[in-house]
């Protein structure tokens, strides 16, 4: 796997689903996402790849959140696949029911549950863990934009430490989201011993597509966690979504790896590791760490997290990808 | 065929006869024996082509049923009390999505204080959720209502909750007549979903509905519930034709022709009341009993018709709305408005407190029916524990 974005169009093998004239457009144009929305881009790429790999036999259960709201407001619907929304915290259970019903009817339909980080790491964590533990035949995709964006940028358990959100405002006492907090759901998924877990980024669409395509046809519970920058919530120009996603990967803040049956089996090495500060400076949610009241210790704390990721997931050329 | 069975086992066998393809199980007293019974039937292959899913919460139990019903198969779960509250969000979701799930509610009190015994507070907490709610009077009726429930749900495109009194019915061993598989198959056709996640014809289920359409969606849900009244009645009639016994329908009327005073109630306590009424009538009283089977949709007109000749109505219920009073009482009052019938409220049996014939007799002997009465309330405990709020700053105008 390389870090190329779209894939070399001259090489059929390296073509991404997105670059193909025949792409399925599962999430069609005309929806209501913000300009530059990382989640919309990731959802389109992921579901197109799943559709392609499962030969069109997919059904989606969507948790409440931005993705649900911007894609499906009656009487409009941007989805070209069977899709349902039930509640905020129950998408994994609903998907379990859909998958079981497909199986009992002898239908070969691959089932995807999807939601943002709030639905996944917070309110739906119990139902997600239940779905994992039973090894239900569901691919769960988390689009992680690291806060409750749909309600106006409140902190979730996926919000990075020291980031500004509407409920972790920096002031003279606090420097954004508190240190020592947060939840690593890909690792929690791995701890369930499910057949497949992966992280992906919209900065690396080919890699994202390959992981989703691999996951969708594996029998049992699968989890793909995709890092999706949010221009509104993170505070950056709408043209820079991919650039910021790439910066997160290249500094080690968002490691790309795969795990099978409870063990990490591969990671995507970073060609040139960049300092965390380059990633942070692109976003207003970390602006309080720089400038007049600069907080170099805070930047150092974030650098430590990124460096620990690089070591843990062997991102500087340790393990070769499987 | 006749069996001597625990209520829960009888319900489990009745549900199995309806051939659900998905059963979601999560334990909560007093419903647990039902899902245990179904688990045994699935594992022993007596119920075939059915996925039995052990979930991690009631929220998941109903959510799995929502998913499987939306994917086109007959689905069942059961719960009680706290479990119903834990799945509350999904309760509203299932009816909003028009998914004909059948769920047994083993009726139990709601805490705090925690209490595992029978009353109807759990059912009353979801009375506005858009589900059809049927109350069983006996174990036989619990069996029969489940068989009818799938038919009603699938005709009405609406989930049905069959309310079965916890312990009093769920754990009582009684003789029940279980129909044969062939008979049930003839009565209940295969499930044909009206919506489903279909890759050939992709649709979106559960979209956001903006203010421009939301009122209409809610109005249509109400209209559909009202339209379900004749369906509930008709399925009860069909059941009687097929199986030879009257079970279900909208109401059970007992001795209403000659009655001056009618006790209105729901669930298993109707049996005790009927026995007591028989005794009292033998001594010259003119009492009747109306027990409501179809609580939702609420058969307002049928109730009005049944009670129109009564001089006095006493609503005896196992739940109440804190701060106002009887719940069924308010609804009966609405049904009987302008008829000039005196309506009294009796709250009884909360948290499993036994309702005895003696208590009912005593109530009639006291004859001061003008206020809300808590049957069997221990006045000495109230006198000891009641602490008026110190409220010297405000004039008490209420």
PDB file of C-alpha atoms in Angstrom, chain B residues 72-252:
ATOM      1  CA  UNK B  72     -38.508  -8.760   6.337  1.00  0.00           C
ATOM      2  CA  UNK B  73     -38.971 -11.453   8.982  1.00  0.00           C
ATOM      3  CA  UNK B  74     -41.398 -12.057  11.858  1.00  0.00           C
ATOM      4  CA  UNK B  75     -39.662 -11.039  15.086  1.00  0.00           C
ATOM      5  CA  UNK B  76     -40.384 -11.376  18.786  1.00  0.00           C
ATOM      6  CA  UNK B  77     -39.005 -10.256  22.107  1.00  0.00           C
ATOM      7  CA  UNK B  78     -40.204  -9.899  25.690  1.00  0.00           C
ATOM      8  CA  UNK B  79     -39.490  -7.633  28.620  1.00  0.00           C
ATOM      9  CA  UNK B  80     -40.777  -6.168  31.890  1.00  0.00           C
ATOM     10  CA  UNK B  81     -40.620  -2.989  33.932  1.00  0.00           C
ATOM     11  CA  UNK B  82     -37.137  -1.408  33.984  1.00  0.00           C
ATOM     12  CA  UNK B  83     -36.342  -3.265  30.788  1.00  0.00           C
ATOM     13  CA  UNK B  84     -39.210  -1.557  29.020  1.00  0.00           C
ATOM     14  CA  UNK B  85     -37.947   1.831  30.185  1.00  0.00           C
ATOM     15  CA  UNK B  86     -34.406   0.951  29.105  1.00  0.00           C
ATOM     16  CA  UNK B  87     -35.698   0.237  25.581  1.00  0.00           C
ATOM     17  CA  UNK B  88     -38.124   3.170  25.614  1.00  0.00           C
ATOM     18  CA  UNK B  89     -36.437   5.012  22.746  1.00  0.00           C
ATOM     19  CA  UNK B  90     -36.694   1.893  20.601  1.00  0.00           C
ATOM     20  CA  UNK B  91     -40.353   1.375  21.640  1.00  0.00           C
ATOM     21  CA  UNK B  92     -41.303   4.665  19.997  1.00  0.00           C
ATOM     22  CA  UNK B  93     -39.002   3.904  17.076  1.00  0.00           C
ATOM     23  CA  UNK B  94     -40.599   0.528  16.321  1.00  0.00           C
ATOM     24  CA  UNK B  95     -44.105   1.976  16.071  1.00  0.00           C
ATOM     25  CA  UNK B  96     -42.879   5.031  14.147  1.00  0.00           C
ATOM     26  CA  UNK B  97     -41.263   2.712  11.605  1.00  0.00           C
ATOM     27  CA  UNK B  98     -44.525   0.682  11.382  1.00  0.00           C
ATOM     28  CA  UNK B  99     -42.757  -2.578  12.186  1.00  0.00           C
ATOM     29  CA  UNK B 100     -45.173  -5.348  13.299  1.00  0.00           C
ATOM     30  CA  UNK B 101     -43.007  -6.724  16.123  1.00  0.00           C
ATOM     31  CA  UNK B 102     -44.767  -8.677  18.862  1.00  0.00           C
ATOM     32  CA  UNK B 103     -43.468  -8.203  22.397  1.00  0.00           C
ATOM     33  CA  UNK B 104     -44.669  -9.707  25.645  1.00  0.00           C
ATOM     34  CA  UNK B 105     -44.670  -7.394  28.624  1.00  0.00           C
ATOM     35  CA  UNK B 106     -44.602  -9.339  31.869  1.00  0.00           C
ATOM     36  CA  UNK B 107     -46.163  -6.502  33.849  1.00  0.00           C
ATOM     37  CA  UNK B 108     -44.126  -5.343  36.828  1.00  0.00           C
ATOM     38  CA  UNK B 109     -43.771  -2.213  38.953  1.00  0.00           C
ATOM     39  CA  UNK B 110     -41.166   0.436  38.197  1.00  0.00           C
ATOM     40  CA  UNK B 111     -38.639   1.677  40.735  1.00  0.00           C
ATOM     41  CA  UNK B 112     -37.370   3.385  42.687  1.00  0.00           C
ATOM     42  CA  UNK B 113     -37.913   1.761  45.119  1.00  0.00           C
ATOM     43  CA  UNK B 114     -36.965  -1.342  43.175  1.00  0.00           C
ATOM     44  CA  UNK B 115     -39.742  -3.918  43.197  1.00  0.00           C
ATOM     45  CA  UNK B 116     -40.017  -7.008  41.037  1.00  0.00           C
ATOM     46  CA  UNK B 117     -43.727  -7.705  41.578  1.00  0.00           C
ATOM     47  CA  UNK B 118     -46.775  -7.074  39.475  1.00  0.00           C
ATOM     48  CA  UNK B 119     -48.527  -3.854  38.645  1.00  0.00           C
ATOM     49  CA  UNK B 120     -49.242  -1.950  35.414  1.00  0.00           C
ATOM     50  CA  UNK B 121     -46.940   1.066  35.788  1.00  0.00           C
ATOM     51  CA  UNK B 122     -44.620  -0.259  33.084  1.00  0.00           C
ATOM     52  CA  UNK B 123     -47.397  -0.624  30.515  1.00  0.00           C
ATOM     53  CA  UNK B 124     -48.850   2.794  31.358  1.00  0.00           C
ATOM     54  CA  UNK B 125     -45.443   4.406  30.742  1.00  0.00           C
ATOM     55  CA  UNK B 126     -45.686   3.495  27.038  1.00  0.00           C
ATOM     56  CA  UNK B 127     -49.406   4.051  26.520  1.00  0.00           C
ATOM     57  CA  UNK B 128     -48.691   6.973  24.150  1.00  0.00           C
ATOM     58  CA  UNK B 129     -45.983   5.246  22.136  1.00  0.00           C
ATOM     59  CA  UNK B 130     -48.181   4.124  19.237  1.00  0.00           C
ATOM     60  CA  UNK B 131     -48.072   0.386  20.044  1.00  0.00           C
ATOM     61  CA  UNK B 132     -51.189  -1.753  20.127  1.00  0.00           C
ATOM     62  CA  UNK B 133     -51.519  -2.962  23.743  1.00  0.00           C
ATOM     63  CA  UNK B 134     -53.563  -6.024  24.689  1.00  0.00           C
ATOM     64  CA  UNK B 135     -54.130  -7.189  28.275  1.00  0.00           C
ATOM     65  CA  UNK B 136     -54.582 -10.877  29.106  1.00  0.00           C
ATOM     66  CA  UNK B 137     -56.983 -11.903  31.846  1.00  0.00           C
ATOM     67  CA  UNK B 138     -55.921 -15.550  32.169  1.00  0.00           C
ATOM     68  CA  UNK B 139     -53.079 -17.777  31.013  1.00  0.00           C
ATOM     69  CA  UNK B 140     -55.370 -19.166  28.321  1.00  0.00           C
ATOM     70  CA  UNK B 141     -56.012 -15.673  27.078  1.00  0.00           C
ATOM     71  CA  UNK B 142     -52.268 -14.903  27.200  1.00  0.00           C
ATOM     72  CA  UNK B 143     -51.712 -17.862  24.861  1.00  0.00           C
ATOM     73  CA  UNK B 144     -54.564 -16.853  22.565  1.00  0.00           C
ATOM     74  CA  UNK B 145     -53.636 -13.158  22.459  1.00  0.00           C
ATOM     75  CA  UNK B 146     -50.114 -13.962  21.262  1.00  0.00           C
ATOM     76  CA  UNK B 147     -51.479 -15.926  18.331  1.00  0.00           C
ATOM     77  CA  UNK B 148     -53.857 -13.056  17.560  1.00  0.00           C
ATOM     78  CA  UNK B 149     -51.142 -10.439  18.150  1.00  0.00           C
ATOM     79  CA  UNK B 150     -49.019 -11.465  15.165  1.00  0.00           C
ATOM     80  CA  UNK B 151     -52.073 -11.363  12.938  1.00  0.00           C
ATOM     81  CA  UNK B 152     -53.203  -7.973  14.241  1.00  0.00           C
ATOM     82  CA  UNK B 153     -49.673  -6.490  14.068  1.00  0.00           C
ATOM     83  CA  UNK B 154     -49.121  -7.611  10.503  1.00  0.00           C
ATOM     84  CA  UNK B 155     -52.546  -6.457   9.348  1.00  0.00           C
ATOM     85  CA  UNK B 156     -52.264  -3.107  11.119  1.00  0.00           C
ATOM     86  CA  UNK B 157     -48.545  -2.560  10.321  1.00  0.00           C
ATOM     87  CA  UNK B 158     -48.048  -1.748  13.957  1.00  0.00           C
ATOM     88  CA  UNK B 159     -46.187  -3.455  16.813  1.00  0.00           C
ATOM     89  CA  UNK B 160     -48.262  -5.234  19.453  1.00  0.00           C
ATOM     90  CA  UNK B 161     -47.473  -5.520  23.151  1.00  0.00           C
ATOM     91  CA  UNK B 162     -49.213  -8.384  24.917  1.00  0.00           C
ATOM     92  CA  UNK B 163     -49.457  -7.474  28.607  1.00  0.00           C
ATOM     93  CA  UNK B 164     -49.364 -10.471  30.930  1.00  0.00           C
ATOM     94  CA  UNK B 165     -49.424  -9.881  34.682  1.00  0.00           C
ATOM     95  CA  UNK B 166     -46.038 -10.737  36.158  1.00  0.00           C
ATOM     96  CA  UNK B 167     -46.015 -13.739  38.535  1.00  0.00           C
ATOM     97  CA  UNK B 168     -49.838 -13.813  38.790  1.00  0.00           C
ATOM     98  CA  UNK B 169     -49.977 -15.146  35.236  1.00  0.00           C
ATOM     99  CA  UNK B 170     -46.348 -15.659  34.151  1.00  0.00           C
ATOM    100  CA  UNK B 171     -45.515 -17.964  37.056  1.00  0.00           C
ATOM    101  CA  UNK B 172     -48.897 -19.577  37.690  1.00  0.00           C
ATOM    102  CA  UNK B 173     -49.473 -23.191  36.638  1.00  0.00           C
ATOM    103  CA  UNK B 174     -52.827 -23.535  34.976  1.00  0.00           C
ATOM    104  CA  UNK B 175     -54.555 -25.716  32.480  1.00  0.00           C
ATOM    105  CA  UNK B 176     -54.216 -24.257  29.001  1.00  0.00           C
ATOM    106  CA  UNK B 177     -55.433 -25.427  25.643  1.00  0.00           C
ATOM    107  CA  UNK B 178     -52.594 -25.114  23.123  1.00  0.00           C
ATOM    108  CA  UNK B 179     -53.689 -25.310  19.496  1.00  0.00           C
ATOM    109  CA  UNK B 180     -51.876 -27.532  17.035  1.00  0.00           C
ATOM    110  CA  UNK B 181     -49.274 -26.219  14.615  1.00  0.00           C
ATOM    111  CA  UNK B 182     -51.622 -26.974  11.739  1.00  0.00           C
ATOM    112  CA  UNK B 183     -54.438 -24.924  13.258  1.00  0.00           C
ATOM    113  CA  UNK B 184     -52.163 -21.961  13.926  1.00  0.00           C
ATOM    114  CA  UNK B 185     -50.706 -22.170  10.416  1.00  0.00           C
ATOM    115  CA  UNK B 186     -54.241 -22.001   9.025  1.00  0.00           C
ATOM    116  CA  UNK B 187     -55.107 -19.034  11.232  1.00  0.00           C
ATOM    117  CA  UNK B 188     -51.876 -17.059  10.812  1.00  0.00           C
ATOM    118  CA  UNK B 189     -50.559 -16.756   7.246  1.00  0.00           C
ATOM    119  CA  UNK B 190     -46.849 -16.353   6.445  1.00  0.00           C
ATOM    120  CA  UNK B 191     -45.513 -12.894   7.081  1.00  0.00           C
ATOM    121  CA  UNK B 192     -45.398 -10.678   4.027  1.00  0.00           C
ATOM    122  CA  UNK B 193     -43.487  -7.520   4.897  1.00  0.00           C
ATOM    123  CA  UNK B 194     -44.881  -4.222   3.657  1.00  0.00           C
ATOM    124  CA  UNK B 195     -41.451  -2.572   3.823  1.00  0.00           C
ATOM    125  CA  UNK B 196     -38.082  -4.241   3.668  1.00  0.00           C
ATOM    126  CA  UNK B 197     -34.411  -3.600   3.002  1.00  0.00           C
ATOM    127  CA  UNK B 198     -34.277  -4.926  -0.534  1.00  0.00           C
ATOM    128  CA  UNK B 199     -31.207  -4.679  -2.739  1.00  0.00           C
ATOM    129  CA  UNK B 200     -33.367  -4.922  -5.874  1.00  0.00           C
ATOM    130  CA  UNK B 201     -35.497  -1.957  -4.824  1.00  0.00           C
ATOM    131  CA  UNK B 202     -33.423   0.148  -2.444  1.00  0.00           C
ATOM    132  CA  UNK B 203     -35.446   2.401  -0.191  1.00  0.00           C
ATOM    133  CA  UNK B 204     -34.617   4.497   2.851  1.00  0.00           C
ATOM    134  CA  UNK B 205     -36.401   3.555   6.079  1.00  0.00           C
ATOM    135  CA  UNK B 206     -36.451   5.980   9.002  1.00  0.00           C
ATOM    136  CA  UNK B 207     -35.552   9.234   7.306  1.00  0.00           C
ATOM    137  CA  UNK B 208     -35.680  12.547   9.100  1.00  0.00           C
ATOM    138  CA  UNK B 209     -39.093  14.167   8.643  1.00  0.00           C
ATOM    139  CA  UNK B 210     -39.153  17.975   8.750  1.00  0.00           C
ATOM    140  CA  UNK B 211     -41.952  20.227  10.103  1.00  0.00           C
ATOM    141  CA  UNK B 212     -43.603  20.316   6.656  1.00  0.00           C
ATOM    142  CA  UNK B 213     -44.646  16.652   7.001  1.00  0.00           C
ATOM    143  CA  UNK B 214     -44.288  15.624  10.644  1.00  0.00           C
ATOM    144  CA  UNK B 215     -47.825  16.512  11.768  1.00  0.00           C
ATOM    145  CA  UNK B 216     -49.276  14.439   8.938  1.00  0.00           C
ATOM    146  CA  UNK B 217     -47.133  11.434   9.846  1.00  0.00           C
ATOM    147  CA  UNK B 218     -48.319  11.587  13.453  1.00  0.00           C
ATOM    148  CA  UNK B 219     -51.926  12.131  12.428  1.00  0.00           C
ATOM    149  CA  UNK B 220     -51.804   9.122  10.137  1.00  0.00           C
ATOM    150  CA  UNK B 221     -50.374   7.011  12.977  1.00  0.00           C
ATOM    151  CA  UNK B 222     -53.348   8.026  15.115  1.00  0.00           C
ATOM    152  CA  UNK B 223     -55.823   7.351  12.324  1.00  0.00           C
ATOM    153  CA  UNK B 224     -54.296   3.940  11.733  1.00  0.00           C
ATOM    154  CA  UNK B 225     -54.650   3.058  15.420  1.00  0.00           C
ATOM    155  CA  UNK B 226     -58.312   4.016  15.357  1.00  0.00           C
ATOM    156  CA  UNK B 227     -58.746   1.964  12.173  1.00  0.00           C
ATOM    157  CA  UNK B 228     -57.218  -0.968  14.058  1.00  0.00           C
ATOM    158  CA  UNK B 229     -60.184  -1.221  16.476  1.00  0.00           C
ATOM    159  CA  UNK B 230     -62.300  -3.287  14.041  1.00  0.00           C
ATOM    160  CA  UNK B 231     -59.184  -5.346  13.206  1.00  0.00           C
ATOM    161  CA  UNK B 232     -58.700  -6.306  16.869  1.00  0.00           C
ATOM    162  CA  UNK B 233     -62.388  -7.175  17.114  1.00  0.00           C
ATOM    163  CA  UNK B 234     -62.437  -9.113  13.849  1.00  0.00           C
ATOM    164  CA  UNK B 235     -59.324 -11.146  14.678  1.00  0.00           C
ATOM    165  CA  UNK B 236     -60.962 -12.049  18.006  1.00  0.00           C
ATOM    166  CA  UNK B 237     -64.060 -13.226  16.143  1.00  0.00           C
ATOM    167  CA  UNK B 238     -61.990 -15.221  13.642  1.00  0.00           C
ATOM    168  CA  UNK B 239     -60.152 -16.784  16.563  1.00  0.00           C
ATOM    169  CA  UNK B 240     -63.431 -17.867  18.155  1.00  0.00           C
ATOM    170  CA  UNK B 241     -64.600 -19.366  14.875  1.00  0.00           C
ATOM    171  CA  UNK B 242     -61.349 -21.275  14.459  1.00  0.00           C
ATOM    172  CA  UNK B 243     -60.580 -22.353  18.034  1.00  0.00           C
ATOM    173  CA  UNK B 244     -64.028 -22.284  19.612  1.00  0.00           C
ATOM    174  CA  UNK B 245     -63.373 -19.982  22.548  1.00  0.00           C
ATOM    175  CA  UNK B 246     -63.814 -16.295  23.117  1.00  0.00           C
ATOM    176  CA  UNK B 247     -60.434 -14.708  23.726  1.00  0.00           C
ATOM    177  CA  UNK B 248     -59.314 -11.200  22.907  1.00  0.00           C
ATOM    178  CA  UNK B 249     -61.520  -8.725  21.118  1.00  0.00           C
ATOM    179  CA  UNK B 250     -61.886  -5.231  22.519  1.00  0.00           C
ATOM    180  CA  UNK B 251     -63.645  -5.817  25.857  1.00  0.00           C
ATOM    181  CA  UNK B 252     -64.916  -8.540  28.158  1.00  0.00           C
TER     182      UNK B 252
END
